[in-house]
mmCIF file of C-alpha atoms in Angstrom:
data_model
loop_
_atom_site.group_PDB
_atom_site.id
_atom_site.type_symbol
_atom_site.label_atom_id
_atom_site.label_comp_id
_atom_site.label_asym_id
_atom_site.label_seq_id
_atom_site.Cartn_x
_atom_site.Cartn_y
_atom_site.Cartn_z
ATOM 1 C CA MET A 24 -0.221 -0.462 0.018
ATOM 2 C CA SER A 25 0.839 3.628 -1.111
ATOM 3 C CA LEU A 26 0.551 6.027 1.751
ATOM 4 C CA PRO A 27 -0.101 9.521 1.943
ATOM 5 C CA ASP A 28 2.619 12.222 1.023
ATOM 6 C CA ASP A 29 2.186 14.140 3.851
ATOM 7 C CA LEU A 30 2.808 11.322 6.722
ATOM 8 C CA LYS A 31 5.770 12.061 8.676
ATOM 9 C CA THR A 32 7.990 10.055 9.382
ATOM 10 C CA THR A 33 9.964 9.674 12.762
ATOM 11 C CA PRO A 34 13.800 8.344 13.705
ATOM 12 C CA LEU A 35 12.972 5.154 13.493
ATOM 13 C CA TYR A 36 11.375 4.969 9.736
ATOM 14 C CA HIS A 37 14.260 3.634 8.193
ATOM 15 C CA LEU A 38 14.804 1.104 10.707
ATOM 16 C CA HIS A 39 11.145 0.274 11.293
ATOM 17 C CA GLN A 40 11.821 -0.303 6.730
ATOM 18 C CA GLU A 41 15.137 -2.506 7.398
ATOM 19 C CA LEU A 42 12.686 -4.112 9.831
ATOM 20 C CA GLY A 43 9.882 -5.343 7.942
ATOM 21 C CA GLY A 44 7.996 -2.968 9.686
ATOM 22 C CA LYS A 45 4.521 -2.836 7.397
ATOM 23 C CA LEU A 46 3.381 0.607 7.671
ATOM 24 C CA VAL A 47 0.910 2.353 8.362
ATOM 25 C CA PRO A 48 -0.994 6.374 8.473
ATOM 26 C CA PHE A 49 -1.606 7.126 12.136
ATOM 27 C CA ALA A 50 -2.011 9.934 13.724
ATOM 28 C CA GLY A 51 -0.726 11.559 11.279
ATOM 29 C CA TYR A 52 2.842 9.944 11.411
ATOM 30 C CA ALA A 53 3.501 6.167 8.893
ATOM 31 C CA MET A 54 4.381 3.733 11.235
ATOM 32 C CA PRO A 55 4.324 -0.150 11.509
ATOM 33 C CA VAL A 56 1.669 -1.704 12.423
ATOM 34 C CA ASN A 57 3.611 -5.243 12.630
ATOM 35 C CA TYR A 58 7.091 -6.958 11.659
ATOM 36 C CA PRO A 59 7.286 -9.999 10.404
ATOM 37 C CA MET A 60 5.959 -12.048 13.632
ATOM 38 C CA GLY A 61 3.014 -10.964 13.129
ATOM 39 C CA VAL A 62 0.483 -8.985 15.642
ATOM 40 C CA LEU A 63 -0.647 -11.689 17.585
ATOM 41 C CA LYS A 64 3.320 -13.152 18.305
ATOM 42 C CA GLU A 65 3.643 -9.810 18.638
ATOM 43 C CA HIS A 66 1.977 -9.546 21.378
ATOM 44 C CA LEU A 67 2.809 -12.302 23.592
ATOM 45 C CA HIS A 68 6.430 -12.466 23.367
ATOM 46 C CA THR A 69 5.975 -8.551 25.064
ATOM 47 C CA ARG A 70 4.151 -10.976 27.830
ATOM 48 C CA ALA A 71 6.068 -13.384 27.979
ATOM 49 C CA HIS A 72 9.715 -11.581 27.327
ATOM 50 C CA ALA A 73 10.336 -7.761 26.312
ATOM 51 C CA GLY A 74 8.525 -5.252 22.538
ATOM 52 C CA LEU A 75 10.260 -2.645 21.470
ATOM 53 C CA PHE A 76 7.924 0.361 20.728
ATOM 54 C CA ASP A 77 8.967 3.687 18.628
ATOM 55 C CA VAL A 78 6.094 5.736 20.163
ATOM 56 C CA SER A 79 8.172 9.000 19.176
ATOM 57 C CA HIS A 80 4.819 10.287 17.309
ATOM 58 C CA MET A 81 3.533 11.603 20.923
ATOM 59 C CA GLY A 82 4.247 14.368 22.418
ATOM 60 C CA VAL A 83 6.756 15.488 25.613
ATOM 61 C CA VAL A 84 6.179 18.779 26.594
ATOM 62 C CA SER A 85 7.899 20.875 29.540
ATOM 63 C CA LEU A 86 6.580 23.461 31.818
ATOM 64 C CA ILE A 87 9.079 25.371 33.480
ATOM 65 C CA GLY A 88 8.244 28.337 36.076
ATOM 66 C CA ASP A 89 7.227 28.465 40.211
ATOM 67 C CA GLY A 90 3.818 27.223 40.470
ATOM 68 C CA ALA A 91 3.719 25.394 37.254
ATOM 69 C CA ASP A 92 1.942 22.805 39.192
ATOM 70 C CA LYS A 93 -0.561 24.562 40.837
ATOM 71 C CA ALA A 94 -1.145 26.639 37.066
ATOM 72 C CA LEU A 95 -1.857 22.899 35.329
ATOM 73 C CA GLU A 96 -4.427 21.920 37.952
ATOM 74 C CA SER A 97 -6.515 24.583 36.975
ATOM 75 C CA LEU A 98 -7.055 22.112 33.040
ATOM 76 C CA VAL A 99 -6.417 19.107 35.139
ATOM 77 C CA PRO A 100 -8.283 16.844 38.438
ATOM 78 C CA ALA A 101 -5.493 15.516 39.320
ATOM 79 C CA ASP A 102 -3.452 15.985 42.217
ATOM 80 C CA ILE A 103 -0.192 18.476 40.718
ATOM 81 C CA CYS A 104 0.479 20.157 43.845
ATOM 82 C CA GLY A 105 1.185 16.718 45.807
ATOM 83 C CA LEU A 106 3.109 14.967 43.800
ATOM 84 C CA GLY A 107 6.872 14.685 45.357
ATOM 85 C CA GLU A 108 9.970 14.622 42.960
ATOM 86 C CA GLY A 109 10.644 11.756 40.466
ATOM 87 C CA ARG A 110 6.583 10.188 40.476
ATOM 88 C CA GLN A 111 4.755 10.705 37.162
ATOM 89 C CA ARG A 112 0.544 11.372 37.894
ATOM 90 C CA TYR A 113 -2.105 10.301 34.965
ATOM 91 C CA SER A 114 -3.882 12.798 34.140
ATOM 92 C CA GLN A 115 -6.580 13.881 31.389
ATOM 93 C CA PHE A 116 -7.277 18.112 29.924
ATOM 94 C CA THR A 117 -10.940 18.123 30.585
ATOM 95 C CA ASN A 118 -13.299 20.312 29.218
ATOM 96 C CA ALA A 119 -15.771 22.907 30.430
ATOM 97 C CA ARG A 120 -18.275 19.611 30.100
ATOM 98 C CA GLY A 121 -16.513 17.658 32.203
ATOM 99 C CA GLY A 122 -15.033 15.942 29.120
ATOM 100 C CA ILE A 123 -11.666 14.407 28.000
ATOM 101 C CA GLU A 124 -9.764 16.595 25.429
ATOM 102 C CA ASP A 125 -6.652 14.189 25.645
ATOM 103 C CA ASP A 126 -5.209 12.229 28.651
ATOM 104 C CA LEU A 127 -1.278 12.827 30.129
ATOM 105 C CA MET A 128 1.039 11.696 31.998
ATOM 106 C CA VAL A 129 3.292 14.297 34.260
ATOM 107 C CA LEU A 130 6.604 13.517 36.256
ATOM 108 C CA ARG A 131 8.107 16.477 38.328
ATOM 109 C CA LEU A 132 11.422 16.725 37.843
ATOM 110 C CA PRO A 133 13.717 19.353 39.700
ATOM 111 C CA ASP A 134 13.708 22.020 37.655
ATOM 112 C CA ARG A 135 9.964 21.272 35.596
ATOM 113 C CA LEU A 136 7.312 19.100 34.678
ATOM 114 C CA SER A 137 7.555 16.691 32.157
ATOM 115 C CA LEU A 138 4.437 15.821 30.210
ATOM 116 C CA VAL A 139 3.464 13.446 28.102
ATOM 117 C CA VAL A 140 0.026 13.259 25.105
ATOM 118 C CA ASN A 141 -1.325 11.729 22.555
ATOM 119 C CA ALA A 142 0.407 12.372 19.226
ATOM 120 C CA ALA A 143 -3.161 13.949 17.514
ATOM 121 C CA CYS A 144 -4.165 15.454 20.069
ATOM 122 C CA LYS A 145 -0.437 17.468 20.801
ATOM 123 C CA HIS A 146 -0.905 20.229 18.822
ATOM 124 C CA GLN A 147 -4.275 21.337 20.584
ATOM 125 C CA ASP A 148 -2.733 20.260 23.355
ATOM 126 C CA ILE A 149 0.236 23.100 23.180
ATOM 127 C CA ALA A 150 -1.543 25.284 23.253
ATOM 128 C CA HIS A 151 -3.524 24.981 25.162
ATOM 129 C CA LEU A 152 -0.960 24.947 27.935
ATOM 130 C CA ALA A 153 0.330 27.371 26.371
ATOM 131 C CA LEU A 154 -3.009 30.000 26.677
ATOM 132 C CA HIS A 155 -3.402 28.836 29.992
ATOM 133 C CA LEU A 156 -0.578 28.882 31.559
ATOM 134 C CA GLU A 157 2.176 31.605 30.056
ATOM 135 C CA PRO A 158 0.124 34.295 31.383
ATOM 136 C CA LYS A 159 1.150 32.269 34.936
ATOM 137 C CA GLY A 160 4.664 32.792 34.025
ATOM 138 C CA ILE A 161 5.255 29.147 33.134
ATOM 139 C CA LYS A 162 7.359 28.411 30.429
ATOM 140 C CA VAL A 163 5.371 25.593 27.533
ATOM 141 C CA VAL A 164 8.626 23.892 25.391
ATOM 142 C CA ALA A 165 6.834 21.733 23.265
ATOM 143 C CA HIS A 166 10.212 18.882 22.607
ATOM 144 C CA ALA A 167 9.670 18.029 19.044
ATOM 145 C CA ASP A 168 13.045 17.217 18.574
ATOM 146 C CA TRP A 169 12.632 14.035 20.986
ATOM 147 C CA ALA A 170 12.125 10.748 20.436
ATOM 148 C CA LEU A 171 10.232 8.608 22.691
ATOM 149 C CA LEU A 172 10.530 4.839 23.068
ATOM 150 C CA ALA A 173 8.497 1.776 25.680
ATOM 151 C CA LEU A 174 9.566 -1.384 25.984
ATOM 152 C CA GLN A 175 7.685 -3.571 27.458
ATOM 153 C CA GLY A 176 7.044 -6.803 29.106
ATOM 154 C CA PRO A 177 8.637 -8.452 31.987
ATOM 155 C CA GLY A 178 12.379 -8.856 30.015
ATOM 156 C CA ALA A 179 12.420 -4.984 30.105
ATOM 157 C CA ALA A 180 14.497 -4.575 33.109
ATOM 158 C CA GLN A 181 17.050 -7.111 31.919
ATOM 159 C CA ALA A 182 17.162 -5.782 28.386
ATOM 160 C CA LEU A 183 17.175 -2.596 30.391
ATOM 161 C CA ALA A 184 19.566 -3.305 32.642
ATOM 162 C CA PRO A 185 22.362 -3.118 30.657
ATOM 163 C CA LEU A 186 22.403 0.322 29.578
ATOM 164 C CA SER A 187 20.934 2.696 32.366
ATOM 165 C CA PRO A 188 21.446 0.712 35.860
ATOM 166 C CA GLU A 189 20.058 3.265 37.092
ATOM 167 C CA ALA A 190 17.002 2.895 35.435
ATOM 168 C CA VAL A 191 16.523 -0.647 36.881
ATOM 169 C CA LYS A 192 15.779 1.075 40.434
ATOM 170 C CA LEU A 193 13.332 3.170 39.503
ATOM 171 C CA VAL A 194 9.684 1.733 40.812
ATOM 172 C CA PHE A 195 5.919 1.859 38.743
ATOM 173 C CA MET A 196 5.221 5.543 37.739
ATOM 174 C CA SER A 197 8.889 7.195 38.903
ATOM 175 C CA GLY A 198 11.380 8.607 36.855
ATOM 176 C CA GLY A 199 14.256 10.821 36.012
ATOM 177 C CA GLU A 200 17.078 11.819 33.957
ATOM 178 C CA MET A 201 19.390 9.075 33.643
ATOM 179 C CA ALA A 202 22.139 8.406 30.779
ATOM 180 C CA VAL A 203 20.861 4.640 28.555
ATOM 181 C CA GLY A 204 23.505 3.790 26.364
ATOM 182 C CA GLY A 205 25.689 6.410 27.056
ATOM 183 C CA VAL A 206 23.344 9.282 25.605
ATOM 184 C CA PRO A 207 21.145 11.623 28.632
ATOM 185 C CA CYS A 208 17.791 11.000 28.651
ATOM 186 C CA LEU A 209 14.275 10.768 30.153
ATOM 187 C CA VAL A 210 13.137 7.583 31.488
ATOM 188 C CA THR A 211 9.735 7.024 33.643
ATOM 189 C CA ARG A 212 8.685 2.340 34.935
ATOM 190 C CA SER A 213 5.758 3.388 32.889
ATOM 191 C CA GLY A 214 3.620 2.510 29.848
ATOM 192 C CA TYR A 215 0.573 1.068 28.219
ATOM 193 C CA THR A 216 0.654 -2.576 28.130
ATOM 194 C CA GLY A 217 -0.203 -3.642 31.270
ATOM 195 C CA GLU A 218 3.202 -4.816 31.925
ATOM 196 C CA ASP A 219 6.605 -3.861 33.930
ATOM 197 C CA GLY A 220 8.650 -2.100 30.867
ATOM 198 C CA TYR A 221 9.951 2.035 30.122
ATOM 199 C CA GLU A 222 9.062 5.114 28.344
ATOM 200 C CA ILE A 223 12.985 6.692 26.681
ATOM 201 C CA ALA A 224 12.288 10.064 25.778
ATOM 202 C CA MET A 225 15.378 10.978 24.017
ATOM 203 C CA PRO A 226 17.091 13.630 21.198
ATOM 204 C CA ALA A 227 15.787 12.267 18.331
ATOM 205 C CA ASP A 228 19.455 12.567 16.957
ATOM 206 C CA LYS A 229 19.872 9.611 19.152
ATOM 207 C CA CYS A 230 16.761 7.419 18.487
ATOM 208 C CA GLU A 231 17.993 4.712 16.157
ATOM 209 C CA GLU A 232 20.617 3.832 17.863
ATOM 210 C CA ILE A 233 19.485 3.465 21.046
ATOM 211 C CA ALA A 234 16.477 1.360 19.721
ATOM 212 C CA ARG A 235 19.635 -0.560 17.983
ATOM 213 C CA LYS A 236 21.007 -1.049 20.918
ATOM 214 C CA LEU A 237 18.071 -2.197 23.190
ATOM 215 C CA LEU A 238 17.033 -4.436 19.685
ATOM 216 C CA ALA A 239 20.655 -6.115 20.240
ATOM 217 C CA GLN A 240 19.584 -7.583 23.912
ATOM 218 C CA PRO A 241 18.600 -10.974 24.196
ATOM 219 C CA GLY A 242 14.920 -11.421 24.610
ATOM 220 C CA VAL A 243 13.842 -7.934 23.212
ATOM 221 C CA ALA A 244 11.807 -7.473 19.667
ATOM 222 C CA PRO A 245 9.923 -4.641 17.611
ATOM 223 C CA ILE A 246 6.175 -4.361 18.192
ATOM 224 C CA GLY A 247 4.132 -2.342 15.732
ATOM 225 C CA LEU A 248 0.501 -0.550 16.491
ATOM 226 C CA GLY A 249 -1.696 -3.936 16.204
ATOM 227 C CA ALA A 250 0.018 -5.032 19.806
ATOM 228 C CA ARG A 251 -0.138 -1.736 21.185
ATOM 229 C CA ASP A 252 -3.326 -1.338 20.942
ATOM 230 C CA SER A 253 -4.606 -5.499 22.276
ATOM 231 C CA LEU A 254 -2.269 -4.930 24.757
ATOM 232 C CA ARG A 255 -3.947 -2.185 25.890
ATOM 233 C CA LEU A 256 -7.851 -3.191 25.097
ATOM 234 C CA GLU A 257 -6.836 -6.759 27.524
ATOM 235 C CA ALA A 258 -5.603 -4.468 30.625
ATOM 236 C CA GLY A 259 -8.509 -2.287 30.348
ATOM 237 C CA LEU A 260 -6.424 1.049 29.447
ATOM 238 C CA CYS A 261 -8.623 3.574 27.445
ATOM 239 C CA LEU A 262 -7.169 4.580 24.013
ATOM 240 C CA TYR A 263 -7.997 8.640 22.853
ATOM 241 C CA GLY A 264 -10.560 9.034 20.587
ATOM 242 C CA SER A 265 -11.516 5.352 21.160
ATOM 243 C CA ASP A 266 -12.980 5.213 24.195
ATOM 244 C CA ILE A 267 -13.129 8.523 25.715
ATOM 245 C CA ASP A 268 -12.661 11.868 24.413
ATOM 246 C CA GLN A 269 -14.874 15.392 24.515
ATOM 247 C CA THR A 270 -18.302 13.475 25.085
ATOM 248 C CA THR A 271 -17.109 11.561 28.240
ATOM 249 C CA SER A 272 -15.686 12.771 31.997
ATOM 250 C CA PRO A 273 -13.148 10.111 34.081
ATOM 251 C CA VAL A 274 -16.442 9.844 36.271
ATOM 252 C CA GLU A 275 -18.328 7.500 32.803
ATOM 253 C CA ALA A 276 -15.367 6.225 31.850
ATOM 254 C CA GLY A 277 -14.339 4.468 35.942
ATOM 255 C CA LEU A 278 -11.399 7.099 35.895
ATOM 256 C CA VAL A 279 -11.911 7.326 39.616
ATOM 257 C CA TRP A 280 -8.470 6.309 41.255
ATOM 258 C CA SER A 281 -6.581 9.710 39.358
ATOM 259 C CA ILE A 282 -8.841 12.450 40.847
ATOM 260 C CA GLY A 283 -7.135 13.994 43.439
ATOM 261 C CA LYS A 284 -8.880 13.389 47.090
ATOM 262 C CA ARG A 285 -8.425 17.011 46.956
ATOM 263 C CA ARG A 286 -9.285 18.289 44.500
ATOM 264 C CA ARG A 287 -12.683 16.234 44.751
ATOM 265 C CA GLU A 288 -12.954 18.627 47.583
ATOM 266 C CA GLU A 289 -12.136 21.564 46.131
ATOM 267 C CA GLY A 290 -12.856 21.104 42.239
ATOM 268 C CA GLY A 291 -10.985 24.155 40.564
ATOM 269 C CA PHE A 292 -9.950 22.611 37.171
ATOM 270 C CA ALA A 293 -12.223 22.603 33.706
ATOM 271 C CA GLY A 294 -15.358 21.069 34.089
ATOM 272 C CA ASP A 295 -15.503 20.543 37.839
ATOM 273 C CA GLY A 296 -18.879 21.186 38.041
ATOM 274 C CA VAL A 297 -19.924 18.338 36.018
ATOM 275 C CA ILE A 298 -17.200 15.841 37.243
ATOM 276 C CA LEU A 299 -17.907 16.249 40.824
ATOM 277 C CA ALA A 300 -21.414 15.441 39.824
ATOM 278 C CA HIS A 301 -20.861 12.409 38.944
ATOM 279 C CA LEU A 302 -18.797 11.285 41.483
ATOM 280 C CA LYS A 303 -21.511 12.332 43.756
ATOM 281 C CA ASN A 304 -24.748 11.015 42.345
ATOM 282 C CA GLY A 305 -22.799 8.401 39.829
ATOM 283 C CA ALA A 306 -22.477 8.822 36.281
ATOM 284 C CA ALA A 307 -25.557 7.529 34.377
ATOM 285 C CA ARG A 308 -23.753 5.503 32.174
ATOM 286 C CA LYS A 309 -20.087 4.203 33.208
ATOM 287 C CA ARG A 310 -17.359 1.790 30.882
ATOM 288 C CA VAL A 311 -17.469 -1.721 31.267
ATOM 289 C CA GLY A 312 -15.774 -4.757 30.260
ATOM 290 C CA ILE A 313 -17.241 -6.671 27.646
ATOM 291 C CA LYS A 314 -17.014 -10.336 26.998
ATOM 292 C CA PRO A 315 -18.683 -12.435 23.891
ATOM 293 C CA ASP A 316 -19.532 -15.469 25.257
ATOM 294 C CA GLY A 317 -19.109 -17.431 21.365
ATOM 295 C CA LYS A 318 -15.632 -16.518 19.058
ATOM 296 C CA ALA A 319 -17.018 -14.063 17.175
ATOM 297 C CA PRO A 320 -15.157 -10.422 18.465
ATOM 298 C CA ALA A 321 -17.355 -6.875 18.234
ATOM 299 C CA ARG A 322 -15.924 -4.400 16.626
ATOM 300 C CA ALA A 323 -15.747 -1.221 18.466
ATOM 301 C CA HIS A 324 -19.820 0.561 17.391
ATOM 302 C CA THR A 325 -21.371 -2.628 17.366
ATOM 303 C CA GLU A 326 -24.547 -1.585 19.799
ATOM 304 C CA ILE A 327 -25.282 -3.296 22.988
ATOM 305 C CA GLN A 328 -28.645 -4.468 24.402
ATOM 306 C CA ASP A 329 -30.391 -6.004 27.297
ATOM 307 C CA MET A 330 -32.032 -9.143 26.407
ATOM 308 C CA SER A 331 -35.221 -7.957 25.981
ATOM 309 C CA GLY A 332 -33.536 -5.503 22.563
ATOM 310 C CA LYS A 333 -33.482 -2.132 24.387
ATOM 311 C CA PRO A 334 -30.238 -0.248 23.547
ATOM 312 C CA ILE A 335 -28.249 0.514 26.383
ATOM 313 C CA GLY A 336 -24.348 1.326 25.174
ATOM 314 C CA GLU A 337 -21.792 1.021 22.537
ATOM 315 C CA ILE A 338 -18.702 -0.695 22.722
ATOM 316 C CA THR A 339 -15.875 1.466 22.211
ATOM 317 C CA SER A 340 -13.502 -0.797 21.252
ATOM 318 C CA GLY A 341 -12.808 -4.775 20.642
ATOM 319 C CA GLY A 342 -10.946 -7.429 19.203
ATOM 320 C CA PHE A 343 -9.562 -10.758 19.930
ATOM 321 C CA GLY A 344 -7.009 -10.698 23.249
ATOM 322 C CA PRO A 345 -3.879 -13.761 22.120
ATOM 323 C CA SER A 346 -2.738 -13.726 26.269
ATOM 324 C CA VAL A 347 -7.230 -14.813 26.643
ATOM 325 C CA ASP A 348 -7.516 -16.982 23.924
ATOM 326 C CA GLY A 349 -10.763 -14.723 23.333
ATOM 327 C CA PRO A 350 -13.008 -12.493 22.180
ATOM 328 C CA VAL A 351 -12.409 -8.692 24.342
ATOM 329 C CA ALA A 352 -14.090 -5.677 24.627
ATOM 330 C CA MET A 353 -15.126 -2.496 26.131
ATOM 331 C CA GLY A 354 -17.759 0.114 26.188
ATOM 332 C CA TYR A 355 -20.348 2.177 27.868
ATOM 333 C CA VAL A 356 -23.695 0.669 29.062
ATOM 334 C CA ASP A 357 -26.212 2.283 31.081
ATOM 335 C CA SER A 358 -24.886 2.755 34.981
ATOM 336 C CA ALA A 359 -27.924 -0.201 35.350
ATOM 337 C CA HIS A 360 -26.781 -2.675 33.264
ATOM 338 C CA ALA A 361 -22.708 -2.069 34.564
ATOM 339 C CA ALA A 362 -22.643 -4.492 37.045
ATOM 340 C CA PRO A 363 -19.966 -7.773 35.977
ATOM 341 C CA GLY A 364 -22.517 -10.811 35.142
ATOM 342 C CA THR A 365 -25.143 -8.894 33.433
ATOM 343 C CA PRO A 366 -25.560 -11.034 30.572
ATOM 344 C CA VAL A 367 -26.421 -7.888 28.364
ATOM 345 C CA GLN A 368 -26.525 -8.735 23.559
ATOM 346 C CA LEU A 369 -24.183 -7.167 20.734
ATOM 347 C CA ILE A 370 -25.441 -6.464 17.317
ATOM 348 C CA VAL A 371 -23.272 -7.692 14.520
ATOM 349 C CA ARG A 372 -24.724 -7.870 11.021
ATOM 350 C CA ASP A 373 -27.934 -7.143 12.192
ATOM 351 C CA LYS A 374 -27.507 -10.568 14.555
ATOM 352 C CA PRO A 375 -27.573 -10.404 18.214
ATOM 353 C CA MET A 376 -24.919 -12.032 20.029
ATOM 354 C CA SER A 377 -24.763 -13.400 23.554
ATOM 355 C CA ALA A 378 -21.705 -11.344 25.398
ATOM 356 C CA HIS A 379 -22.109 -10.146 28.893
ATOM 357 C CA VAL A 380 -19.953 -7.843 31.660
ATOM 358 C CA VAL A 381 -17.306 -8.649 32.795
ATOM 359 C CA ALA A 382 -14.567 -6.730 35.565
ATOM 360 C CA LEU A 383 -11.412 -4.979 33.827
ATOM 361 C CA PRO A 384 -8.571 -5.078 33.336
ATOM 362 C CA PHE A 385 -9.150 -9.201 31.443
ATOM 363 C CA PHE A 386 -5.163 -9.454 31.413
ATOM 364 C CA PRO A 387 -3.657 -8.697 34.946
ATOM 365 C CA HIS A 388 -1.171 -5.781 35.167
ATOM 366 C CA ARG A 389 2.491 -6.661 36.080
ATOM 367 C CA TYR A 390 3.996 -3.390 37.413
ATOM 368 C CA PHE A 391 6.976 -2.858 38.790
ATOM 369 C CA LYS A 392 6.002 -1.461 41.811
ATOM 370 C CA GLY A 393 9.182 -2.158 44.560
#
């Protein structure tokens, strides 16, 4: 398949081609959906060993200045002021309607906050940050000359140890500036597969050098977007634009855990009236796991009905879960039907397919917490 001429490329574009990656358009970039191993084996390899993902299309942003934490709290519901040095937190940019404009990771460094935002939203996120924070004296720096790699799986720490012994000491949701293969990098112990692992930000001109060093470690294989999506789906993690968007609140999305206790009491972020009302009174709909009873997968936008045939929601992500060896899906249903075990029907090709609501995740998280 020929790719549109206006697609951007990451610093690993030529390495993806060398490794036999199948490149597809994604968020304005030419990205590998899989390599010759194939999506299913790449998924299982990551669960058993370690997978290297190119996530350089995502955005890395620094917030610099006194009070950056307090200023950022006006845009997100997480407790940023209470975030300790070297610690990382997940949150969302919310809007006045309580919806989610994007989700992000926030790391506190000694001299700044470091953010990672989604590829498709990064330009609007940077403009949003500049509009609201720069008048407060906060400098917003978008690192367009940085690249980002994710190393995920139970073998990630062992693979990274020869290149960065310091990184092995990190625990889940922590990070800092440290060398990887002699290159100054920003390393966090985090990721979006449900596995132990790291995200490594580095100067773009050093990305291929570091990627080759990581791929040379025993057990490390290149992994594409296809397996990344099935891994995060089994882990029950939201994909922005599919499972969360401008119309879903963090409470509806089951992300209450990411809203700080103090923030729940004080508010002070965009859409706080809607979100705090959802916290107090409950939301009309909830994100749930859906397990089809047969072997056929249910894709996004599949209608969910109750057992009488009444529409109660829609699938937002769905497919085959290689680790659970069966179809898995997530979606939103009326809260009255959100309890695990509730039988539902999925309308696939105009025919009802039996399924039931299940607790998330489909596959246990295996983060390293020390």
